[in-house]
mmCIF file of C-alpha atoms and ligand atoms in Angstrom:
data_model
loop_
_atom_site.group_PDB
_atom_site.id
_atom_site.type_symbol
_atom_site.label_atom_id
_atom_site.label_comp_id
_atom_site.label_asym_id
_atom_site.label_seq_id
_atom_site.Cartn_x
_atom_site.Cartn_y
_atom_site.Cartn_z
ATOM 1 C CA UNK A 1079 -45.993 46.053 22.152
ATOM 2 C CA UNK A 1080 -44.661 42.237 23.033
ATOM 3 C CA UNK A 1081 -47.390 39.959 23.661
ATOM 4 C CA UNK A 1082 -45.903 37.178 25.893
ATOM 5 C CA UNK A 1083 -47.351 34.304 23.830
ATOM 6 C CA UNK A 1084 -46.769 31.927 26.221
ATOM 7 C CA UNK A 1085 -49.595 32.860 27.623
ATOM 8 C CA UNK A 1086 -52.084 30.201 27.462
ATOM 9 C CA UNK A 1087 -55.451 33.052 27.795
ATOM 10 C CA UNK A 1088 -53.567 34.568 24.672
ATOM 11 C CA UNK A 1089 -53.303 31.038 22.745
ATOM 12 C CA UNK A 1090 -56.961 30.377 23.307
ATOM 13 C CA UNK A 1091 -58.598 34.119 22.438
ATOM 14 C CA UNK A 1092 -56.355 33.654 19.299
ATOM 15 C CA UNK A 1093 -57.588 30.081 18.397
ATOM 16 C CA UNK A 1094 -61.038 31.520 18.652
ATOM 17 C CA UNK A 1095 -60.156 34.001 16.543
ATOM 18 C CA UNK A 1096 -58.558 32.513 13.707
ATOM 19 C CA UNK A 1097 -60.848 29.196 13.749
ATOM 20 C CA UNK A 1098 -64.258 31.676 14.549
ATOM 21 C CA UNK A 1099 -63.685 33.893 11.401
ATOM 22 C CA UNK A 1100 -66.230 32.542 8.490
ATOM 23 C CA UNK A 1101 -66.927 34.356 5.363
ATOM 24 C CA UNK A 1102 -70.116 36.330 6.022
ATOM 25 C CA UNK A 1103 -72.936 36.575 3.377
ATOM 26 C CA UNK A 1104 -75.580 38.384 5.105
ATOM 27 C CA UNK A 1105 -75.125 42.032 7.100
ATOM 28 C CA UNK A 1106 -77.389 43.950 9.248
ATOM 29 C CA UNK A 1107 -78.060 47.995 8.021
ATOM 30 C CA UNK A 1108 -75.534 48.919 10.885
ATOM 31 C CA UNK A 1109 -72.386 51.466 9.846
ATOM 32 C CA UNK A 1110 -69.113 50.654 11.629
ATOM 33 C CA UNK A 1111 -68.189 53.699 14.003
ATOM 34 C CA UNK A 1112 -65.180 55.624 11.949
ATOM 35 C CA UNK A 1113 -62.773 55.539 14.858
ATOM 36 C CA UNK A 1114 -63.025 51.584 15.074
ATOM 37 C CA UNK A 1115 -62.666 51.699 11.140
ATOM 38 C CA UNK A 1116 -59.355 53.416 11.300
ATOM 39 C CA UNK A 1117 -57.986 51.573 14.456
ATOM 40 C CA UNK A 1118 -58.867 48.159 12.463
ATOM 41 C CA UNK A 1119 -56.741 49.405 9.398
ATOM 42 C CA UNK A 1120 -54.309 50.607 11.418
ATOM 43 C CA UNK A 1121 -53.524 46.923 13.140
ATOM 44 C CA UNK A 1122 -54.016 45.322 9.979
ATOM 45 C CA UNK A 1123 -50.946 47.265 8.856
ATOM 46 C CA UNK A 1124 -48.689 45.864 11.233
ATOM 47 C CA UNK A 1125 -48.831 42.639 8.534
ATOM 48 C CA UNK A 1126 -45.265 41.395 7.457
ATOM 49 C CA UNK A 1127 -44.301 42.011 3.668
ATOM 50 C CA UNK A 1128 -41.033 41.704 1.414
ATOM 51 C CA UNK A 1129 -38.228 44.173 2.287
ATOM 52 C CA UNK A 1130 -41.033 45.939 4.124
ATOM 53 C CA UNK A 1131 -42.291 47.403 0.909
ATOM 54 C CA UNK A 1132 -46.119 47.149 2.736
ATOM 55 C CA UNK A 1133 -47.370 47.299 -1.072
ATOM 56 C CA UNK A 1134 -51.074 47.326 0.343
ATOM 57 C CA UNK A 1135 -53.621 50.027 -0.581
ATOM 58 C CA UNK A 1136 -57.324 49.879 1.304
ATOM 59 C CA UNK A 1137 -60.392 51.983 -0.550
ATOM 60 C CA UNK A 1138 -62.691 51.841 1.813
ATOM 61 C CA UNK A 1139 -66.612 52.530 0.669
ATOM 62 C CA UNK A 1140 -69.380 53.198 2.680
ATOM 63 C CA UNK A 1141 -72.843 55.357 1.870
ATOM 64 C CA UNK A 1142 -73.978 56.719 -1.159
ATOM 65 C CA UNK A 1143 -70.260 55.765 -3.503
ATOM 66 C CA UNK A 1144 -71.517 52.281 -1.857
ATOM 67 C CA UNK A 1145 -74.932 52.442 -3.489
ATOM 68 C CA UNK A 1146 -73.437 53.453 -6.536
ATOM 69 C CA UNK A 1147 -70.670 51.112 -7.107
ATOM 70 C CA UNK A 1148 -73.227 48.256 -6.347
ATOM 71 C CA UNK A 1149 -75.498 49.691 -9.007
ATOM 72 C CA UNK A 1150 -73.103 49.845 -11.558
ATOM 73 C CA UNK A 1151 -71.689 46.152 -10.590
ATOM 74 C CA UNK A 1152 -74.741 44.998 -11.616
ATOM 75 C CA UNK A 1153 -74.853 46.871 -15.076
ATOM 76 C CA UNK A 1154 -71.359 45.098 -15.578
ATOM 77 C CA UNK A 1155 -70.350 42.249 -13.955
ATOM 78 C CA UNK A 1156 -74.241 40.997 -13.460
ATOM 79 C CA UNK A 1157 -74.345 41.498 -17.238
ATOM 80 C CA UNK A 1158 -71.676 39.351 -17.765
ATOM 81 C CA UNK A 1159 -69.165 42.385 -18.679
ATOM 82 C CA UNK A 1160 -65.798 41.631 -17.117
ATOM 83 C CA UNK A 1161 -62.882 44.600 -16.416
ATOM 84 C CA UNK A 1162 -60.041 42.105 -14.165
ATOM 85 C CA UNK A 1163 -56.746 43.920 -13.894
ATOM 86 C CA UNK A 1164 -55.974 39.526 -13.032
ATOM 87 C CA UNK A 1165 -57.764 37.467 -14.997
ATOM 88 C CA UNK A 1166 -59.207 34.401 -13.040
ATOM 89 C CA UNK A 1167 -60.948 31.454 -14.694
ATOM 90 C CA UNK A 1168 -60.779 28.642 -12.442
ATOM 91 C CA UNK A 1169 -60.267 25.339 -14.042
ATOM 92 C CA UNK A 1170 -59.708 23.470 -10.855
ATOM 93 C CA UNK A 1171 -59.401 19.674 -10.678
ATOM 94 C CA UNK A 1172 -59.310 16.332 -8.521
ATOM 95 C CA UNK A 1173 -59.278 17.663 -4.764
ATOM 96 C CA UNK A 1174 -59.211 21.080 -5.669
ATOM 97 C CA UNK A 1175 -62.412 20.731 -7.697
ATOM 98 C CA UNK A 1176 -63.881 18.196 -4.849
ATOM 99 C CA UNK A 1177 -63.578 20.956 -2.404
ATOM 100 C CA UNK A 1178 -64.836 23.760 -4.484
ATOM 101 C CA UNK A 1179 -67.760 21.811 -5.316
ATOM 102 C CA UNK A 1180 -68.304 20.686 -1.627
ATOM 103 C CA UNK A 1181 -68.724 24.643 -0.403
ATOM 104 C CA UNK A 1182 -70.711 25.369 -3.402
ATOM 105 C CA UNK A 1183 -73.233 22.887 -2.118
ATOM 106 C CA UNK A 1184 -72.747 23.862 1.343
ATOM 107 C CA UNK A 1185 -73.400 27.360 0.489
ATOM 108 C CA UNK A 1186 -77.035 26.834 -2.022
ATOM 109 C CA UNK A 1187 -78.525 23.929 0.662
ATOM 110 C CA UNK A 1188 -78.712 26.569 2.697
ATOM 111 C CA UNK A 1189 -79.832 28.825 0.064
ATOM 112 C CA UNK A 1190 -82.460 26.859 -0.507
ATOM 113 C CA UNK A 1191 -81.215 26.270 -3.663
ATOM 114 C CA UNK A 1192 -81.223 23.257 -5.631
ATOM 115 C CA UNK A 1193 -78.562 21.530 -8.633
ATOM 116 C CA UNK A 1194 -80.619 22.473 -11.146
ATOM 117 C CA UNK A 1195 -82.321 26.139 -9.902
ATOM 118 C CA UNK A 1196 -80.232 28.192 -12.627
ATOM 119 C CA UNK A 1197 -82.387 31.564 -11.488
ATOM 120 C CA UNK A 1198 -81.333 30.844 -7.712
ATOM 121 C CA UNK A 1199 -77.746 30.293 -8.650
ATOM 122 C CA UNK A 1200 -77.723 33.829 -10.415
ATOM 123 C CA UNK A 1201 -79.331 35.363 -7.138
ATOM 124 C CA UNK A 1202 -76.721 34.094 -5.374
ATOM 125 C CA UNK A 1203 -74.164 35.406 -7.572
ATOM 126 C CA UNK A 1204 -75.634 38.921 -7.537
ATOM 127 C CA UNK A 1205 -75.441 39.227 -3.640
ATOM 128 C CA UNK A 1206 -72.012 39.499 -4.400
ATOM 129 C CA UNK A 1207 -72.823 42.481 -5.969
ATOM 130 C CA UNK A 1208 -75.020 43.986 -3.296
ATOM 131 C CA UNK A 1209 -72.047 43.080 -1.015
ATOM 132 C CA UNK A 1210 -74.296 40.920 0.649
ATOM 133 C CA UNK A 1211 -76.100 44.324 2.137
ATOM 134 C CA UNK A 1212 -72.662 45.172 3.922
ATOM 135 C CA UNK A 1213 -72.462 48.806 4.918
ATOM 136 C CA UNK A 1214 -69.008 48.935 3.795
ATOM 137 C CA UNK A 1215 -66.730 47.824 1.409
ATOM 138 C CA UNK A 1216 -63.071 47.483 0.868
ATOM 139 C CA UNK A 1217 -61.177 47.190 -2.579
ATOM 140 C CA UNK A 1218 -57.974 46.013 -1.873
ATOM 141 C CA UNK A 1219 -55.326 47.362 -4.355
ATOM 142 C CA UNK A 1220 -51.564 46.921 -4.795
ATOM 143 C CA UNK A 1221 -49.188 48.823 -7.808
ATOM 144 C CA UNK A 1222 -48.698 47.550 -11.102
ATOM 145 C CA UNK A 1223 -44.906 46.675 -10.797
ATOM 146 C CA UNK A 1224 -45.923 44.341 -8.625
ATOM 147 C CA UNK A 1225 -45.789 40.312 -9.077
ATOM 148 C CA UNK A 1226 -46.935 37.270 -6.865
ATOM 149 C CA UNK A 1227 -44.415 37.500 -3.781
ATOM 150 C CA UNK A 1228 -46.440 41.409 -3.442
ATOM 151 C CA UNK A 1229 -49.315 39.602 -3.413
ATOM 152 C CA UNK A 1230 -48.283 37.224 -0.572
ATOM 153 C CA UNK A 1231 -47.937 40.569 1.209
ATOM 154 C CA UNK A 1232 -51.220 41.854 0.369
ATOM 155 C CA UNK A 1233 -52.950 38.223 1.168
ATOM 156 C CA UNK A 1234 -51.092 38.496 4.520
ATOM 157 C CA UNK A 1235 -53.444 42.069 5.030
ATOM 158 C CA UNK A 1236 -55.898 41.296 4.057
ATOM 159 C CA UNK A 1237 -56.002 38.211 6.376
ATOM 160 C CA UNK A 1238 -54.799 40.868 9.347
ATOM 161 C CA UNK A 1239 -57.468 42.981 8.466
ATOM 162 C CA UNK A 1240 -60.650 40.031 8.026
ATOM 163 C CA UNK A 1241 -59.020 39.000 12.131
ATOM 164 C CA UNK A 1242 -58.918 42.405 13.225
ATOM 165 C CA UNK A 1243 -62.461 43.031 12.230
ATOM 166 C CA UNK A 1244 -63.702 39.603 13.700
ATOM 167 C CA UNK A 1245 -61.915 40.962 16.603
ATOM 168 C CA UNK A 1246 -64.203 43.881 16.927
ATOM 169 C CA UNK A 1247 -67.078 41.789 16.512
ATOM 170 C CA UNK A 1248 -67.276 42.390 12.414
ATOM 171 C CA UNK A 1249 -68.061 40.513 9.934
ATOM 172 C CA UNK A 1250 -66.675 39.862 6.295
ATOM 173 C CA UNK A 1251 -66.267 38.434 3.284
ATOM 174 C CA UNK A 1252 -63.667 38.437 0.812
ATOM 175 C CA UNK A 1253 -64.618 38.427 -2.435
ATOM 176 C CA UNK A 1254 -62.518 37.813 -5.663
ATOM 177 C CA UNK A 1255 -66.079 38.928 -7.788
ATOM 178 C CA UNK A 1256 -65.368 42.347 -6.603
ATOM 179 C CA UNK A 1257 -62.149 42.434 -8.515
ATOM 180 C CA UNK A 1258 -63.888 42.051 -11.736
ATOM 181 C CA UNK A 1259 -64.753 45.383 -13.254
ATOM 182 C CA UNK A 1260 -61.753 47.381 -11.743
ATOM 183 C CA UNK A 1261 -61.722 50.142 -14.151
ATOM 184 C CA UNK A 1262 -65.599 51.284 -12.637
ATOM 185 C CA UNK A 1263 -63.702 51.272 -8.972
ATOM 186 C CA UNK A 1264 -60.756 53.324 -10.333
ATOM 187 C CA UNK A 1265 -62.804 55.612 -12.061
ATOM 188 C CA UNK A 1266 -65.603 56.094 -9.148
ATOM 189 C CA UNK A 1267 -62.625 56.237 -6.586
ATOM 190 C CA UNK A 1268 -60.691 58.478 -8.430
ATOM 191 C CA UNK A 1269 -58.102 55.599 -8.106
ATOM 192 C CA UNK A 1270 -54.541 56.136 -10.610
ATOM 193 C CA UNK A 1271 -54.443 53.533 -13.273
ATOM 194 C CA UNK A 1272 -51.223 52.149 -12.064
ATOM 195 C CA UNK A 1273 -52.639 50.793 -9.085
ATOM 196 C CA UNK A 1274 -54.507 47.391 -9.965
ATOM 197 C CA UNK A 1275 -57.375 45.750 -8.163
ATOM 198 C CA UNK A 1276 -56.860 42.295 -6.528
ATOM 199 C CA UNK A 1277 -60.418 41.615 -4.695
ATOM 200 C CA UNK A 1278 -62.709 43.234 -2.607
ATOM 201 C CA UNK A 1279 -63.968 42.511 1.043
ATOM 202 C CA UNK A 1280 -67.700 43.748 2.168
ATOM 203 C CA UNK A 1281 -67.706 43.758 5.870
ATOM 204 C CA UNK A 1282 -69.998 44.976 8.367
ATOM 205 C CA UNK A 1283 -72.050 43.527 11.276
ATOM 206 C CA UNK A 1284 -73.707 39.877 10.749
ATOM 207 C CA UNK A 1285 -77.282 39.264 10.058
ATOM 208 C CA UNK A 1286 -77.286 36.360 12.741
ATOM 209 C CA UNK A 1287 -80.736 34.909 11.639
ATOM 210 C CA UNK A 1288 -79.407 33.939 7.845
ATOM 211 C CA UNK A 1289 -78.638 30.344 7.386
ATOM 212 C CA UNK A 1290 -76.328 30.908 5.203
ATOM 213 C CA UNK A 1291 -73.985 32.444 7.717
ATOM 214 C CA UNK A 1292 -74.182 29.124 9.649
ATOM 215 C CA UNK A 1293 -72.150 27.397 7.249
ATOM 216 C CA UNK A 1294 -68.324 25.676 8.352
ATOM 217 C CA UNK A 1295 -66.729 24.674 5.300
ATOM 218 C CA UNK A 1296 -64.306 22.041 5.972
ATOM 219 C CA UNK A 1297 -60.715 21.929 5.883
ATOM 220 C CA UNK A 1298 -58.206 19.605 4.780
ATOM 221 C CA UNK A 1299 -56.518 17.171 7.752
ATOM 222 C CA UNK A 1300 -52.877 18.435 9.088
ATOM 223 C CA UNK A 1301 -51.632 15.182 7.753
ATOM 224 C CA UNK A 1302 -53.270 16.267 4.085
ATOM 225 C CA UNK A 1303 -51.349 19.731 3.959
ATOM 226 C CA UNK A 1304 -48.017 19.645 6.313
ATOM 227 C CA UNK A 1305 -45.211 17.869 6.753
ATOM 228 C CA UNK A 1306 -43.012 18.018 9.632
ATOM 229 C CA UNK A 1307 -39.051 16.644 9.046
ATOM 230 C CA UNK A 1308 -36.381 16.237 11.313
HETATM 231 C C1 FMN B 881 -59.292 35.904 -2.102
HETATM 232 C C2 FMN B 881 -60.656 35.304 -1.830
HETATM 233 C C3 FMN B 881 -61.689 35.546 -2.712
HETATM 234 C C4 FMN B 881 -62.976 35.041 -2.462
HETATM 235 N N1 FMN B 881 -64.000 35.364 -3.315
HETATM 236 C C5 FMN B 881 -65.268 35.057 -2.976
HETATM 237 C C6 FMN B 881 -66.349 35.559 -3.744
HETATM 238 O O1 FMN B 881 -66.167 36.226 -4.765
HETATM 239 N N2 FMN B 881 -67.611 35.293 -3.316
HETATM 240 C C7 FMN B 881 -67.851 34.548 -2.190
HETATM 241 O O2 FMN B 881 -69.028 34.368 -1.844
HETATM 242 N N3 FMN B 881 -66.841 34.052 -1.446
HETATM 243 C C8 FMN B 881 -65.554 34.299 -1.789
HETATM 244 N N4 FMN B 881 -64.514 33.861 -1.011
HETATM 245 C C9 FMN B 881 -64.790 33.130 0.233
HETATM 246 C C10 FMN B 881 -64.428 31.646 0.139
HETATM 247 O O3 FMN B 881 -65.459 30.967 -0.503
HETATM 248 C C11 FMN B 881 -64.214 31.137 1.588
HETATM 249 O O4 FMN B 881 -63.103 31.781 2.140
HETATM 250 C C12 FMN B 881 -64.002 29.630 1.655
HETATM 251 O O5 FMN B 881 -65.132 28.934 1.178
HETATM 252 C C13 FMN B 881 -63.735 29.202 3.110
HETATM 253 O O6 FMN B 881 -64.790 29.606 3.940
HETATM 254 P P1 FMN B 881 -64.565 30.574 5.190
HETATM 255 O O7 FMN B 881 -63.944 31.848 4.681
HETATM 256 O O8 FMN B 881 -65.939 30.793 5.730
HETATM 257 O O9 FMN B 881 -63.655 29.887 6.157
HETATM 258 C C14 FMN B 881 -63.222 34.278 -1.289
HETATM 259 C C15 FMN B 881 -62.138 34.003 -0.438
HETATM 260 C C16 FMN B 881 -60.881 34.492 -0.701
HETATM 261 C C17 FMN B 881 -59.755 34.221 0.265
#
């Protein structure tokens, strides 16, 4: 299929798209239909990727494995016990620090939560856990001889895929917490141990009345991130 993108209708419904999708903390008890599941995952495959190699592999989670991955999250991660197949420890700084700080606030204002509420700040963390009640859950995967032009590809996906699913009308939220105890989602999942664990997305349908799903992080200004030569 050729989309004529010329098209102005086709320009706007994809502005909308790409400029409507937010990260989602907050889901309603509502199961995605399993035909819609598959024809999202389907799309999302049509993603570019080196040589064509498509190194992406979806686990999708819904139902009791749901409950039960959540539960043990919270024995691990929420205990501070960390499994990353890629480690991540943020040190950002200057702008990169400035911005991380800025949703952070964002994000507990609307919370509720204040600088110093430690106990709030941990609640918030553990939603992450609870995949922010999401009925579903994806753990996004890609094989171990794989290095960081794979992971473009897989980025690229998983970007598809969080579209797609706005396009439906669902809701998500990537989440790079998810990632963190990866030998619980191989082992639950039945999941080969050559096959690593980049992050995880809960999706679902939108709890519209949480405040925290009203937040618009800002972006950087054109002039800030591109450069046009001639
Ligand atoms: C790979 C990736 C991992 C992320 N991990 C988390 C996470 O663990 N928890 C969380 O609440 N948000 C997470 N986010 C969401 C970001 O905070 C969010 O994308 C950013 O603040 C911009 O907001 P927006 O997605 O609503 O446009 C992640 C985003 C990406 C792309």
């Amino acid at each position: 299929m050729k989309p004529d993108t010329s098209d102005p209708e086709i320009v706007r419904i994809f502005d909308r798209l790409a400029c409507g999708r937010r990260s989602i903390r907050g889901f309603l008890n509502q199961p995605v239909a399993q035909e819609i599941l598959e024809r999202i995952f389907e799309t999302a495959a049509s993603s570019p990727s080196n040589c064509n190699t498509q190194p992406w592999y979806s686990y999708v989670v819904s139902g009791e494995m749901r409950d039960k991955l959540s539960g043990i999250f919270m024995q691990t991660i929420g205990q501070g016990n960390y499994a990353f197949d890629f480690p991540y420890d943020p040190k950002y700084e200057g702008i990169f620090r400035q911005r991380q700080l800025d949703v952070g606030l964002l994000l507990y204002k609307a919370l509720g939560v204040t600088r110093e509420d430690k106990e709030g700040k941990r609640q918030a963390f553990l939603r992450n856990l609870e995949f922010f009640d999401a009925p579903h859950v994806v753990f996004i995967f890609m094989p171990q001889w794989c290095g960081i032009r794979e992971a473009c590809d897989v980025g690229m996906y998983a970007q598809n895929l969080m579209l797609t699913m706005h396009a439906h009308g669902i809701a998500s939220c990537p989440q790079t917490i998810l990632g963190y105890d990866a030998d619980s989602v191989r082992r639950e999942l039945d999941i080969d141990v050559g096959m690593k664990l980049l992050f995880g997305i809960s999706f679902g349908y939108e709890d519209p009345d949480l405040p925290e799903n009203r937040i618009v992080p800002e972006r950087a200004t054109l002039a800030e991130t591109v450069r046009f030569y001639s």
